[in-house]
Coordinates of C-alpha atoms in Angstrom, one line a residue:
M1 CA 20.1 68.2 -25.3
R2 CA 18.4 68.9 -22.0
Q3 CA 14.9 68.6 -23.6
R4 CA 15.9 65.2 -25.0
A5 CA 17.1 64.0 -21.5
S6 CA 13.8 65.3 -20.0
S7 CA 11.8 63.4 -22.6
W8 CA 13.8 60.2 -21.9
A9 CA 13.2 60.6 -18.2
L10 CA 9.4 60.9 -18.8
V11 CA 9.4 57.8 -21.0
F12 CA 11.4 55.8 -18.4
A13 CA 9.1 56.9 -15.5
R14 CA 6.0 56.0 -17.5
R15 CA 7.3 52.5 -18.4
L16 CA 8.4 51.9 -14.8
L17 CA 4.9 52.9 -13.5
M18 CA 3.1 50.6 -16.0
L19 CA 5.5 47.7 -15.2
M20 CA 4.6 48.0 -11.5
A21 CA 0.8 48.3 -12.3
R22 CA 1.0 45.1 -14.4
R23 CA 2.8 43.3 -11.6
L24 CA 0.1 44.3 -9.2
L25 CA -2.7 43.2 -11.4
G26 CA -1.2 39.8 -12.2
A27 CA -2.2 37.2 -14.8
Q28 CA -5.9 37.1 -13.7
Q29 CA -6.4 40.7 -14.6
S30 CA -4.2 40.8 -17.7
E31 CA -7.1 42.2 -19.8
W32 CA -7.2 45.2 -17.5
A33 CA -3.5 45.6 -17.8
H34 CA -3.6 45.5 -21.6
A35 CA -6.4 48.1 -21.6
M36 CA -4.4 50.3 -19.3
Q37 CA -1.4 50.1 -21.6
A38 CA -3.6 51.0 -24.6
E39 CA -5.0 54.0 -22.8
V40 CA -1.5 55.2 -21.9
A41 CA -0.3 54.7 -25.5
A42 CA -3.1 56.7 -26.9
A43 CA -2.2 59.8 -24.8
G44 CA -1.5 63.0 -26.7
S45 CA 1.9 63.8 -25.0
E46 CA 4.4 62.1 -22.7
R47 CA 3.3 64.2 -19.8
E48 CA -0.3 63.2 -20.3
A49 CA 0.8 59.6 -20.7
L50 CA 2.7 59.8 -17.4
S51 CA -0.3 61.2 -15.7
F52 CA -2.4 58.3 -16.9
A53 CA 0.3 55.9 -15.8
W54 CA 0.1 57.3 -12.3
G55 CA -3.6 56.8 -12.3
C56 CA -3.3 53.2 -13.5
L57 CA -0.7 52.5 -10.8
W58 CA -2.9 53.8 -8.0
A59 CA -5.9 51.9 -9.4
A60 CA -3.8 48.7 -9.4
L61 CA -2.7 49.5 -5.8
H62 CA -6.3 49.8 -4.7
H63 CA -7.1 46.5 -6.4
A64 CA -4.1 44.9 -4.7
F65 CA -5.4 45.9 -1.2
A66 CA -9.0 45.1 -2.0
G67 CA -8.5 41.6 -3.4
A68 CA -6.7 38.5 -2.0
R69 CA -5.7 40.3 1.3
G70 CA -4.4 37.1 2.8
G71 CA -2.2 36.0 -0.1
L72 CA 1.6 36.2 0.5
A73 CA 2.3 36.8 -3.2
Q74 CA 0.1 39.9 -3.1
V75 CA 1.9 41.1 0.0
H76 CA 5.2 40.8 -1.9
H77 CA 3.8 42.9 -4.8
V78 CA 2.4 45.6 -2.6
G79 CA 5.6 45.7 -0.5
V80 CA 7.8 46.2 -3.6
L81 CA 5.4 48.9 -4.8
S82 CA 5.5 50.7 -1.5
C83 CA 9.3 50.7 -1.6
A84 CA 9.3 52.0 -5.1
V85 CA 6.9 54.8 -4.3
A86 CA 8.9 55.9 -1.2
V87 CA 12.2 55.8 -3.1
L88 CA 10.7 57.8 -6.1
A89 CA 9.3 60.4 -3.7
G90 CA 12.7 60.7 -2.0
C91 CA 14.5 61.1 -5.3
A92 CA 12.0 63.7 -6.5
F93 CA 12.6 65.7 -3.3
M94 CA 16.4 65.4 -3.6
H95 CA 16.3 66.5 -7.2
S96 CA 14.1 69.5 -6.5
A97 CA 16.1 70.5 -3.4
G98 CA 19.4 70.6 -5.2
A99 CA 21.0 67.4 -3.9
P100 CA 24.1 66.1 -5.7
G101 CA 23.1 64.4 -8.9
H102 CA 24.6 61.0 -8.1
Y103 CA 22.3 60.8 -5.0
V104 CA 19.3 60.4 -7.1
W105 CA 20.8 58.0 -9.6
M106 CA 22.4 55.8 -6.9
N107 CA 19.0 55.5 -5.1
L108 CA 17.2 54.7 -8.3
G109 CA 19.9 52.2 -9.3
S110 CA 19.8 50.5 -5.9
M111 CA 16.0 50.2 -6.1
L112 CA 16.0 48.7 -9.6
F113 CA 18.8 46.2 -8.8
A114 CA 17.1 45.2 -5.5
V115 CA 13.7 44.7 -7.1
A116 CA 15.2 42.7 -10.0
T117 CA 17.1 40.5 -7.5
F118 CA 14.0 40.0 -5.3
Y119 CA 12.0 38.5 -8.2
L120 CA 14.9 36.0 -8.8
L121 CA 14.9 34.7 -5.3
P122 CA 13.1 31.5 -4.2
H123 CA 10.0 33.1 -2.5
R124 CA 7.8 30.0 -2.4
R125 CA 10.4 27.7 -0.9
L126 CA 11.3 30.2 1.8
Q127 CA 7.6 30.6 2.5
A128 CA 7.1 26.9 3.0
D129 CA 10.4 25.8 4.5
E130 CA 10.8 27.1 8.1
R131 CA 14.1 25.3 8.5
L132 CA 15.5 27.1 5.4
R133 CA 14.5 30.5 6.8
A134 CA 16.2 29.7 10.1
Q135 CA 19.4 28.6 8.3
W136 CA 19.3 32.0 6.4
A137 CA 19.0 33.7 9.8
F138 CA 22.1 31.8 11.0
A139 CA 24.0 32.7 7.8
L140 CA 23.1 36.4 8.0
G141 CA 24.2 36.5 11.7
A142 CA 27.5 34.9 10.8
L143 CA 28.1 37.5 8.1
M144 CA 27.5 40.3 10.5
L145 CA 29.8 38.7 13.1
I146 CA 32.6 38.1 10.5
A147 CA 32.3 41.7 9.4
G148 CA 32.4 42.9 13.0
L149 CA 35.5 40.9 13.8
G150 CA 37.3 42.3 10.8
L151 CA 36.9 45.9 12.0
A152 CA 39.8 48.0 13.2
P153 CA 39.5 49.2 16.8
T154 CA 38.6 52.8 15.6
E155 CA 35.8 51.8 13.2
T156 CA 32.2 51.8 14.3
S157 CA 30.4 50.2 11.4
A158 CA 31.0 47.6 8.6
W159 CA 30.8 48.7 5.0
L160 CA 30.8 46.6 1.8
R161 CA 31.5 48.1 -1.6
I162 CA 29.8 46.6 -4.6
G163 CA 30.9 48.6 -7.7
P164 CA 29.8 52.2 -7.2
V165 CA 27.5 51.3 -4.3
T166 CA 28.7 51.2 -0.7
L167 CA 26.5 49.2 1.7
N168 CA 26.4 49.1 5.5
L169 CA 26.2 45.5 6.4
P170 CA 24.2 45.8 9.7
W171 CA 21.6 48.1 8.1
L172 CA 21.4 45.7 5.1
L173 CA 21.3 42.4 6.9
L174 CA 19.6 43.0 10.3
P175 CA 16.0 43.6 9.1
A176 CA 16.1 40.4 7.0
L177 CA 17.6 38.4 9.9
L178 CA 14.9 39.6 12.3
L179 CA 12.3 38.4 9.8
A180 CA 14.0 35.1 9.0
S181 CA 14.5 34.2 12.7
D182 CA 10.7 34.4 13.4
V183 CA 10.1 30.7 13.7
R184 CA 7.8 28.7 16.0
P185 CA 9.2 28.1 19.5
Q186 CA 8.6 24.3 19.1
S187 CA 10.3 24.2 15.7
A188 CA 13.3 21.9 15.3
A189 CA 15.0 24.7 13.4
R190 CA 14.8 27.1 16.3
S191 CA 18.5 26.6 17.2
W192 CA 19.6 28.0 13.8
A193 CA 17.5 31.1 14.3
M194 CA 18.7 31.7 17.9
G195 CA 22.3 31.2 16.8
G196 CA 21.9 33.8 14.1
L197 CA 20.4 36.3 16.6
L198 CA 23.2 35.7 19.1
M199 CA 25.9 36.3 16.5
A200 CA 24.1 39.5 15.3
C201 CA 24.0 40.8 18.8
S202 CA 27.7 40.0 19.3
A203 CA 28.5 41.9 16.1
L204 CA 26.5 44.9 17.2
V205 CA 28.4 44.9 20.6
L206 CA 31.7 44.9 18.7
Q207 CA 30.5 47.9 16.7
A208 CA 29.2 49.6 19.9
D209 CA 25.8 50.2 18.3
P210 CA 23.1 50.6 21.0
V211 CA 20.5 51.8 18.5
L212 CA 20.3 48.5 16.6
L213 CA 20.7 46.5 19.8
G214 CA 17.7 48.4 21.1
L215 CA 15.8 47.5 17.8
V216 CA 16.7 43.8 18.3
A217 CA 15.5 44.0 22.0
A218 CA 12.2 45.6 21.0
V219 CA 11.4 43.2 18.2
L220 CA 12.2 40.1 20.4
A221 CA 10.2 41.5 23.3
V222 CA 7.1 41.8 21.1
R223 CA 7.8 38.3 19.7
A224 CA 8.2 36.8 23.2
W225 CA 4.9 38.3 24.3
R226 CA 3.1 37.1 21.1
Q227 CA 4.5 33.6 21.2
R228 CA 4.8 33.2 25.0
D229 CA 8.4 32.4 24.3
I230 CA 10.8 32.4 27.3
A231 CA 14.0 32.1 25.2
A232 CA 13.1 35.1 23.1
A233 CA 12.3 37.1 26.3
L234 CA 15.7 36.2 27.7
L235 CA 17.5 37.2 24.5
A236 CA 15.5 40.5 24.5
L237 CA 16.7 41.2 28.0
A238 CA 20.3 40.3 27.0
A239 CA 20.1 42.7 24.0
S240 CA 18.8 45.4 26.3
A241 CA 21.7 44.9 28.7
M242 CA 24.2 44.9 25.8
A243 CA 22.7 48.2 24.6
A244 CA 23.0 49.8 28.0
C245 CA 26.7 48.6 28.3
V246 CA 27.8 50.2 25.0
T247 CA 25.7 53.4 25.2
P248 CA 28.4 55.4 27.2
S249 CA 30.9 54.9 24.3
W250 CA 28.4 55.7 21.6
Q251 CA 28.1 59.1 20.0
A252 CA 25.2 60.2 17.8
P253 CA 26.4 60.5 14.2
Q254 CA 26.7 63.9 12.6
A255 CA 23.6 64.6 10.5
L256 CA 24.3 64.6 6.7
V257 CA 22.0 66.6 4.4
F258 CA 19.7 64.4 2.3
V259 CA 20.7 61.3 4.3
D260 CA 19.6 62.0 7.9
Q261 CA 16.4 63.7 9.1
V262 CA 15.0 64.1 5.6
I263 CA 11.5 64.6 6.9
H264 CA 12.6 67.6 9.0
L265 CA 14.4 69.0 5.9
G266 CA 11.2 68.6 3.9
F267 CA 9.1 70.4 6.5
N268 CA 11.7 73.2 6.5
R269 CA 11.0 73.7 2.8
S270 CA 7.2 73.6 3.1
E271 CA 4.6 71.8 5.1
L272 CA 3.2 70.1 1.9
V273 CA 6.7 68.7 1.0
G274 CA 7.3 67.5 4.5
L275 CA 3.8 65.8 4.7
G276 CA 4.4 64.1 1.3
L277 CA 7.8 62.7 2.5
L278 CA 6.3 61.6 5.7
L279 CA 3.5 59.7 3.9
A280 CA 6.0 58.1 1.5
Q281 CA 8.1 57.0 4.4
V282 CA 5.3 55.4 6.4
M283 CA 3.9 53.5 3.3
P284 CA 6.2 50.5 3.7
P285 CA 5.3 49.9 7.5
W286 CA 1.6 50.7 6.6
L287 CA 1.6 47.4 4.7
A288 CA 1.3 45.6 8.1
L289 CA -2.1 47.1 8.7
H290 CA -3.6 45.3 5.7
H291 CA -1.8 41.9 5.8
R292 CA -1.3 39.8 8.8
Q293 CA 1.8 38.1 7.3
A294 CA 3.5 41.6 7.3
R295 CA 3.0 42.4 11.0
Q296 CA 6.5 41.5 12.0
H297 CA 7.9 43.3 8.9
G298 CA 5.9 46.4 9.7
L299 CA 7.1 46.3 13.3
V300 CA 10.8 46.2 12.2
W301 CA 10.4 49.0 9.6
G302 CA 8.2 51.1 11.8
L303 CA 10.8 51.1 14.5
L304 CA 13.5 51.9 12.0
V305 CA 11.5 54.9 10.8
V306 CA 11.0 56.1 14.5
L307 CA 14.8 55.7 15.2
S308 CA 15.6 57.7 12.1
L309 CA 13.6 60.8 13.2
P310 CA 16.2 62.0 15.8
G311 CA 19.0 61.3 13.3
W312 CA 20.3 58.1 14.9
L313 CA 19.8 56.3 11.6
P314 CA 19.5 57.5 8.0
S315 CA 15.9 58.1 6.8
P316 CA 14.9 54.8 5.3
L317 CA 14.0 54.8 1.6
V318 CA 13.4 58.5 1.2
G319 CA 17.0 59.5 2.1
F320 CA 20.3 58.7 0.3
A321 CA 21.0 55.3 1.7
G322 CA 21.1 52.4 -0.7
S323 CA 21.6 49.9 2.2
F324 CA 18.1 50.5 3.5
I325 CA 16.6 50.1 0.0
W326 CA 18.3 46.7 -0.5
A327 CA 17.4 45.8 3.1
Y328 CA 13.7 46.5 2.7
V329 CA 13.4 44.4 -0.5
L330 CA 15.5 41.6 1.0
S331 CA 13.4 41.5 4.2
L332 CA 10.2 41.0 2.1
M333 CA 11.6 37.6 1.1
F334 CA 11.4 36.3 4.6
L335 CA 7.8 37.0 5.4
R336 CA 6.4 34.1 7.3
N337 CA 3.2 32.5 6.0
D338 CA 1.0 32.5 9.1
T339 CA -1.7 30.4 7.3
Q340 CA 0.7 27.4 7.4
V341 CA 1.3 27.7 11.1
H342 CA -2.3 28.5 12.2
P343 CA -4.6 27.3 9.4
G344 CA -7.7 28.0 11.3
A345 CA -6.7 31.6 11.9
A346 CA -6.1 32.5 8.4
H347 CA -8.3 35.2 6.8
R348 CA -10.6 34.1 4.1
P349 CA -9.4 35.8 0.9
A350 CA -11.7 38.3 -0.7
A351 CA -13.5 37.2 -3.8
A352 CA -11.7 38.2 -6.9
P353 CA -13.5 40.9 -9.0
D354 CA -15.4 39.9 -12.1
R355 CA -13.0 39.9 -15.0
Q356 CA -15.8 41.1 -17.2
A357 CA -16.7 44.0 -15.0
P358 CA -15.9 47.4 -16.4
P359 CA -12.5 48.6 -15.0
P360 CA -12.7 51.6 -12.5
W361 CA -9.7 53.4 -14.0
R362 CA -11.2 54.7 -17.2
R363 CA -9.6 57.8 -18.5
S364 CA -12.4 60.0 -17.4
G365 CA -11.7 58.9 -13.8
L366 CA -8.0 59.7 -14.0
T367 CA -8.2 63.3 -15.0

Protein backbone atom coordinates (compact mmCIF):
# COMPACT_ATOMS: atom_id res chain seq x y z
CA MET A 1 0.00 0.00 0.00
CA ARG A 2 2.84 2.36 0.90
CA GLN A 3 4.62 1.54 -2.37
CA ARG A 4 1.45 2.35 -4.32
CA ALA A 5 1.12 5.71 -2.53
CA SER A 6 4.76 6.51 -3.26
CA SER A 7 4.29 5.69 -6.95
CA TRP A 8 1.19 7.89 -7.08
CA ALA A 9 3.11 10.76 -5.49
CA LEU A 10 5.89 10.44 -8.10
CA VAL A 11 3.37 10.51 -10.95
CA PHE A 12 1.60 13.54 -9.45
CA ALA A 13 4.88 15.44 -8.98
CA ARG A 14 6.03 14.64 -12.52
CA ARG A 15 2.75 15.82 -14.06
CA LEU A 16 2.79 19.00 -11.99
CA LEU A 17 6.36 19.82 -13.07
CA MET A 18 5.55 19.24 -16.73
CA LEU A 19 2.41 21.39 -16.47
CA MET A 20 4.49 24.28 -15.12
CA ALA A 21 7.10 23.77 -17.86
CA ARG A 22 4.43 23.91 -20.57
CA ARG A 23 2.98 27.06 -19.03
CA LEU A 24 6.38 28.73 -19.08
CA LEU A 25 7.13 27.80 -22.68
CA GLY A 26 3.76 29.00 -23.97
CA ALA A 27 2.14 28.47 -27.35
CA GLN A 28 5.11 29.76 -29.36
CA GLN A 29 7.33 26.96 -28.07
CA SER A 30 4.69 24.22 -28.14
CA GLU A 31 6.95 21.92 -30.20
CA TRP A 32 9.56 22.04 -27.44
CA ALA A 33 6.91 21.26 -24.86
CA HIS A 34 5.64 18.24 -26.84
CA ALA A 35 9.20 16.99 -27.30
CA MET A 36 9.85 17.36 -23.58
CA GLN A 37 6.71 15.37 -22.84
CA ALA A 38 7.83 12.63 -25.21
CA GLU A 39 11.25 12.45 -23.53
CA VAL A 40 9.64 12.13 -20.10
CA ALA A 41 7.17 9.50 -21.32
CA ALA A 42 10.05 7.41 -22.72
CA ALA A 43 11.81 7.22 -19.35
CA GLY A 44 12.50 3.76 -17.96
CA SER A 45 11.04 4.40 -14.49
CA GLU A 46 8.96 6.95 -12.62
CA ARG A 47 12.02 8.22 -10.73
CA GLU A 48 13.89 8.70 -14.00
CA ALA A 49 10.85 10.46 -15.48
CA LEU A 50 10.69 12.75 -12.46
CA SER A 51 14.38 13.60 -12.88
CA PHE A 52 13.81 14.48 -16.56
CA ALA A 53 10.75 16.55 -15.59
CA TRP A 54 12.87 18.60 -13.17
CA GLY A 55 15.39 19.19 -15.95
CA CYS A 56 12.64 20.30 -18.33
CA LEU A 57 11.27 22.68 -15.72
CA TRP A 58 14.62 24.36 -15.11
CA ALA A 59 15.22 24.63 -18.87
CA ALA A 60 11.81 26.27 -19.26
CA LEU A 61 12.61 28.63 -16.37
CA HIS A 62 15.90 29.61 -18.05
CA HIS A 63 13.99 30.25 -21.28
CA ALA A 64 11.43 32.37 -19.41
CA PHE A 65 14.13 34.61 -17.97
CA ALA A 66 16.08 34.81 -21.25
CA GLY A 67 13.16 35.67 -23.54
CA ALA A 68 10.57 38.46 -23.40
CA ARG A 69 12.00 39.96 -20.20
CA GLY A 70 9.66 42.94 -20.39
CA GLY A 71 6.40 41.03 -20.93
CA LEU A 72 3.93 41.11 -18.04
CA ALA A 73 2.48 37.71 -18.98
CA GLN A 74 5.96 36.23 -18.69
CA VAL A 75 6.35 37.83 -15.26
CA HIS A 76 3.13 36.14 -14.15
CA HIS A 77 4.34 32.71 -15.30
CA VAL A 78 7.75 33.05 -13.64
CA GLY A 79 6.14 34.37 -10.45
CA VAL A 80 3.75 31.43 -10.21
CA LEU A 81 6.63 29.03 -10.85
CA SER A 82 8.77 30.69 -8.16
CA CYS A 83 5.92 30.31 -5.70
CA ALA A 84 5.46 26.66 -6.62
CA VAL A 85 9.17 25.87 -6.22
CA ALA A 86 9.30 27.58 -2.81
CA VAL A 87 6.18 25.78 -1.56
CA LEU A 88 7.41 22.39 -2.83
CA ALA A 89 10.79 22.92 -1.17
CA GLY A 90 9.07 23.79 2.11
CA CYS A 91 6.80 20.75 1.85
CA ALA A 92 9.76 18.46 1.17
CA PHE A 93 11.54 19.84 4.23
CA MET A 94 8.49 19.48 6.47
CA HIS A 95 7.94 15.90 5.30
CA SER A 96 11.58 14.93 5.89
CA ALA A 97 11.72 16.70 9.28
CA GLY A 98 8.66 14.89 10.64
CA ALA A 99 6.07 17.66 10.53
CA PRO A 100 2.40 16.68 10.98
CA GLY A 101 1.13 15.18 7.74
CA HIS A 102 -1.64 17.71 7.24
CA TYR A 103 0.91 20.55 7.12
CA VAL A 104 2.25 19.26 3.81
CA TRP A 105 -1.15 18.54 2.29
CA MET A 106 -2.62 21.88 3.41
CA ASN A 107 0.25 23.82 1.83
CA LEU A 108 0.04 21.81 -1.39
CA GLY A 109 -3.73 22.26 -1.51
CA SER A 110 -3.43 26.00 -0.87
CA MET A 111 -0.89 26.32 -3.68
CA LEU A 112 -2.97 24.37 -6.20
CA PHE A 113 -6.20 26.24 -5.44
CA ALA A 114 -4.41 29.61 -5.45
CA VAL A 115 -2.76 28.96 -8.81
CA ALA A 116 -6.01 27.69 -10.31
CA THR A 117 -7.82 30.80 -9.06
CA PHE A 118 -5.05 33.05 -10.39
CA TYR A 119 -5.47 31.86 -13.97
CA LEU A 120 -9.22 32.51 -13.80
CA LEU A 121 -8.79 36.18 -12.82
CA PRO A 122 -8.91 39.08 -15.35
CA HIS A 123 -5.17 39.79 -15.63
CA ARG A 124 -5.28 41.83 -18.83
CA ARG A 125 -8.06 44.12 -17.66
CA LEU A 126 -6.30 44.81 -14.37
CA GLN A 127 -3.07 45.42 -16.25
CA ALA A 128 -4.71 48.04 -18.49
CA ASP A 129 -7.27 49.63 -16.14
CA GLU A 130 -5.62 51.70 -13.41
CA ARG A 131 -8.98 52.76 -12.02
CA LEU A 132 -10.01 49.13 -11.56
CA ARG A 133 -6.81 48.37 -9.66
CA ALA A 134 -7.42 51.38 -7.39
CA GLN A 135 -10.99 50.25 -6.74
CA TRP A 136 -9.67 46.80 -5.81
CA ALA A 137 -7.31 48.49 -3.35
CA PHE A 138 -10.29 50.30 -1.79
CA ALA A 139 -12.25 47.04 -1.54
CA LEU A 140 -9.35 45.16 0.06
CA GLY A 141 -8.84 47.96 2.59
CA ALA A 142 -12.56 47.91 3.40
CA LEU A 143 -12.43 44.14 4.00
CA MET A 144 -9.50 44.55 6.37
CA LEU A 145 -11.28 47.32 8.28
CA ILE A 146 -14.55 45.37 8.56
CA ALA A 147 -12.63 42.37 9.87
CA GLY A 148 -10.78 44.60 12.36
CA LEU A 149 -14.00 46.19 13.63
CA GLY A 150 -15.49 42.75 14.20
CA LEU A 151 -12.71 41.60 16.53
CA ALA A 152 -13.23 41.08 20.22
CA PRO A 153 -11.08 43.30 22.46
CA THR A 154 -8.80 40.36 23.38
CA GLU A 155 -8.12 39.30 19.80
CA THR A 156 -5.09 40.49 17.88
CA SER A 157 -5.69 39.20 14.35
CA ALA A 158 -8.52 38.42 11.98
CA TRP A 159 -8.98 34.89 10.66
CA LEU A 160 -11.24 33.55 7.94
CA ARG A 161 -12.07 29.86 7.68
CA ILE A 162 -12.69 28.40 4.19
CA GLY A 163 -13.39 24.69 4.56
CA PRO A 164 -10.34 23.10 6.19
CA VAL A 165 -8.15 26.16 5.48
CA THR A 166 -7.85 29.03 7.97
CA LEU A 167 -6.61 32.30 6.47
CA ASN A 168 -5.29 35.40 8.24
CA LEU A 169 -6.91 38.34 6.47
CA PRO A 170 -4.14 40.96 6.99
CA TRP A 171 -1.47 38.52 5.74
CA LEU A 172 -3.69 37.55 2.82
CA LEU A 173 -4.91 40.98 1.69
CA LEU A 174 -2.19 43.49 2.57
CA PRO A 175 0.42 42.50 -0.08
CA ALA A 176 -2.21 42.67 -2.84
CA LEU A 177 -3.50 46.00 -1.51
CA LEU A 178 0.00 47.52 -1.55
CA LEU A 179 0.44 46.44 -5.18
CA ALA A 180 -3.05 47.52 -6.27
CA SER A 181 -2.64 50.97 -4.70
CA ASP A 182 0.48 51.73 -6.77
CA VAL A 183 -1.14 54.21 -9.17
CA ARG A 184 0.21 57.41 -10.69
CA PRO A 185 0.01 60.51 -8.45
CA GLN A 186 -1.87 62.42 -11.17
CA SER A 187 -4.39 59.61 -11.75
CA ALA A 188 -8.08 60.34 -11.24
CA ALA A 189 -8.34 57.00 -9.41
CA ARG A 190 -5.82 58.05 -6.78
CA SER A 191 -8.49 58.74 -4.15
CA TRP A 192 -9.67 55.11 -4.30
CA ALA A 193 -6.15 53.81 -3.66
CA MET A 194 -5.45 56.25 -0.81
CA GLY A 195 -8.79 55.40 0.80
CA GLY A 196 -7.92 51.70 0.75
CA LEU A 197 -4.52 52.37 2.34
CA LEU A 198 -6.08 54.53 5.08
CA MET A 199 -8.62 51.82 5.94
CA ALA A 200 -5.89 49.17 5.98
CA CYS A 201 -3.78 51.25 8.38
CA SER A 202 -6.83 51.77 10.61
CA ALA A 203 -7.46 48.02 10.67
CA LEU A 204 -3.83 47.33 11.64
CA VAL A 205 -4.10 49.88 14.47
CA LEU A 206 -7.23 48.11 15.76
CA GLN A 207 -5.27 44.84 15.67
CA ALA A 208 -2.21 46.50 17.33
CA ASP A 209 0.13 45.17 14.63
CA PRO A 210 3.26 47.37 14.41
CA VAL A 211 5.03 44.87 12.14
CA LEU A 212 2.60 45.23 9.23
CA LEU A 213 2.26 48.97 9.87
CA GLY A 214 6.03 49.19 9.52
CA LEU A 215 5.77 47.25 6.26
CA VAL A 216 3.20 49.75 4.94
CA ALA A 217 5.39 52.68 6.02
CA ALA A 218 8.49 51.26 4.30
CA VAL A 219 6.71 50.50 1.02
CA LEU A 220 5.03 53.92 0.91
CA ALA A 221 8.30 55.67 1.73
CA VAL A 222 10.02 54.01 -1.23
CA ARG A 223 7.02 54.83 -3.44
CA ALA A 224 7.03 58.46 -2.32
CA TRP A 225 10.72 58.78 -3.13
CA ARG A 226 10.32 57.07 -6.51
CA GLN A 227 7.26 59.09 -7.59
CA ARG A 228 8.12 62.32 -5.73
CA ASP A 229 4.69 61.98 -4.12
CA ILE A 230 3.96 64.13 -1.06
CA ALA A 231 0.70 62.32 -0.21
CA ALA A 232 2.45 58.94 -0.09
CA ALA A 233 5.22 60.44 2.06
CA LEU A 234 2.68 61.84 4.53
CA LEU A 235 0.88 58.50 4.72
CA ALA A 236 4.22 56.73 5.29
CA LEU A 237 4.92 59.09 8.20
CA ALA A 238 1.42 58.47 9.59
CA ALA A 239 1.89 54.69 9.36
CA SER A 240 5.24 55.01 11.15
CA ALA A 241 3.60 57.04 13.92
CA MET A 242 0.79 54.48 14.25
CA ALA A 243 3.37 51.68 14.51
CA ALA A 244 5.20 53.55 17.26
CA CYS A 245 1.93 54.07 19.18
CA VAL A 246 0.88 50.40 19.17
CA THR A 247 4.35 48.92 19.77
CA PRO A 248 4.15 49.10 23.62
CA SER A 249 1.04 46.88 23.62
CA TRP A 250 2.51 44.38 21.11
CA GLN A 251 4.19 41.12 22.04
CA ALA A 252 6.21 38.98 19.66
CA PRO A 253 4.25 35.81 18.86
CA GLN A 254 5.44 32.52 20.28
CA ALA A 255 7.43 30.64 17.65
CA LEU A 256 5.68 27.57 16.22
CA VAL A 257 7.69 24.72 14.73
CA PHE A 258 7.45 24.50 10.91
CA VAL A 259 5.58 27.84 10.87
CA ASP A 260 8.03 30.43 12.17
CA GLN A 261 11.79 30.71 11.57
CA VAL A 262 11.83 27.76 9.19
CA ILE A 263 15.19 28.88 7.80
CA HIS A 264 16.76 28.65 11.26
CA LEU A 265 15.24 25.21 11.73
CA GLY A 266 16.72 24.12 8.39
CA PHE A 267 20.21 25.33 9.35
CA ASN A 268 19.88 23.47 12.66
CA ARG A 269 19.45 20.25 10.70
CA SER A 270 22.29 20.90 8.24
CA GLU A 271 23.89 23.78 6.40
CA LEU A 272 22.83 22.30 3.04
CA VAL A 273 19.17 22.07 4.07
CA GLY A 274 19.20 25.61 5.48
CA LEU A 275 20.83 27.01 2.35
CA GLY A 276 18.30 25.23 0.14
CA LEU A 277 15.38 26.66 2.11
CA LEU A 278 16.92 30.12 2.03
CA LEU A 279 17.33 29.98 -1.76
CA ALA A 280 13.74 28.75 -2.13
CA GLN A 281 12.43 31.59 0.03
CA VAL A 282 14.27 34.34 -1.84
CA MET A 283 13.18 33.05 -5.26
CA PRO A 284 9.87 34.99 -5.30
CA PRO A 285 11.46 38.40 -4.42
CA TRP A 286 14.32 37.59 -6.81
CA LEU A 287 11.81 37.97 -9.65
CA ALA A 288 12.10 41.75 -9.22
CA LEU A 289 15.75 41.70 -10.30
CA HIS A 290 14.78 40.45 -13.76
CA HIS A 291 11.52 42.30 -14.47
CA ARG A 292 10.92 46.00 -13.86
CA GLN A 293 7.17 45.44 -13.48
CA ALA A 294 7.88 43.28 -10.41
CA ARG A 295 10.02 45.80 -8.50
CA GLN A 296 7.24 46.86 -6.12
CA HIS A 297 6.21 43.23 -5.78
CA GLY A 298 9.78 42.24 -4.92
CA LEU A 299 10.02 45.06 -2.37
CA VAL A 300 6.87 43.92 -0.56
CA TRP A 301 7.87 40.26 -0.46
CA GLY A 302 11.50 40.95 0.28
CA LEU A 303 10.42 42.94 3.36
CA LEU A 304 8.05 40.13 4.40
CA VAL A 305 10.94 37.65 4.21
CA VAL A 306 13.15 39.96 6.31
CA LEU A 307 10.39 40.46 8.92
CA SER A 308 9.93 36.68 9.16
CA LEU A 309 13.57 36.01 10.08
CA PRO A 310 13.23 37.17 13.75
CA GLY A 311 9.92 35.28 14.01
CA TRP A 312 7.65 38.34 13.81
CA LEU A 313 5.80 36.74 10.88
CA PRO A 314 5.53 33.15 9.63
CA SER A 315 8.12 32.12 7.05
CA PRO A 316 6.43 32.96 3.71
CA LEU A 317 5.82 30.03 1.32
CA VAL A 318 8.34 27.60 2.87
CA GLY A 319 6.52 27.42 6.23
CA PHE A 320 3.07 26.18 7.16
CA ALA A 321 0.98 29.27 6.36
CA GLY A 322 -1.59 29.01 3.59
CA SER A 323 -2.38 32.72 3.96
CA PHE A 324 0.98 33.74 2.49
CA ILE A 325 0.69 31.25 -0.37
CA TRP A 326 -2.66 32.72 -1.40
CA ALA A 327 -1.33 36.24 -0.78
CA TYR A 328 1.67 35.81 -3.07
CA VAL A 329 -0.38 34.49 -5.97
CA LEU A 330 -3.07 37.13 -5.46
CA SER A 331 -0.53 39.96 -5.39
CA LEU A 332 0.86 38.85 -8.77
CA MET A 333 -2.47 39.85 -10.29
CA PHE A 334 -1.92 43.52 -9.41
CA LEU A 335 1.47 44.06 -11.03
CA ARG A 336 1.47 47.44 -12.77
CA ASN A 337 2.48 47.57 -16.41
CA ASP A 338 5.13 50.29 -16.40
CA THR A 339 5.32 50.25 -20.20
CA GLN A 340 1.84 51.83 -20.32
CA VAL A 341 2.82 54.60 -17.92
CA HIS A 342 6.26 55.34 -19.36
CA PRO A 343 6.31 53.97 -22.91
CA GLY A 344 9.72 55.41 -23.68
CA ALA A 345 11.30 53.75 -20.66
CA ALA A 346 10.18 50.24 -21.46
CA HIS A 347 12.78 47.62 -22.12
CA ARG A 348 12.92 46.25 -25.61
CA PRO A 349 11.93 42.59 -25.37
CA ALA A 350 14.58 40.09 -26.25
CA ALA A 351 14.29 38.37 -29.58
CA ALA A 352 12.41 35.10 -29.39
CA PRO A 353 14.56 32.05 -29.96
CA ASP A 354 14.36 30.29 -33.28
CA ARG A 355 11.60 27.72 -33.16
CA GLN A 356 13.62 25.44 -35.38
CA ALA A 357 16.74 25.63 -33.24
CA PRO A 358 17.64 22.45 -31.40
CA PRO A 359 16.33 22.60 -27.84
CA PRO A 360 18.99 22.83 -25.08
CA TRP A 361 17.31 20.32 -22.81
CA ARG A 362 18.15 17.09 -24.59
CA ARG A 363 18.25 14.06 -22.34
CA SER A 364 22.03 13.97 -22.46
CA GLY A 365 22.11 17.42 -20.89
CA LEU A 366 19.73 16.54 -18.07
CA THR A 367 21.60 13.61 -16.60
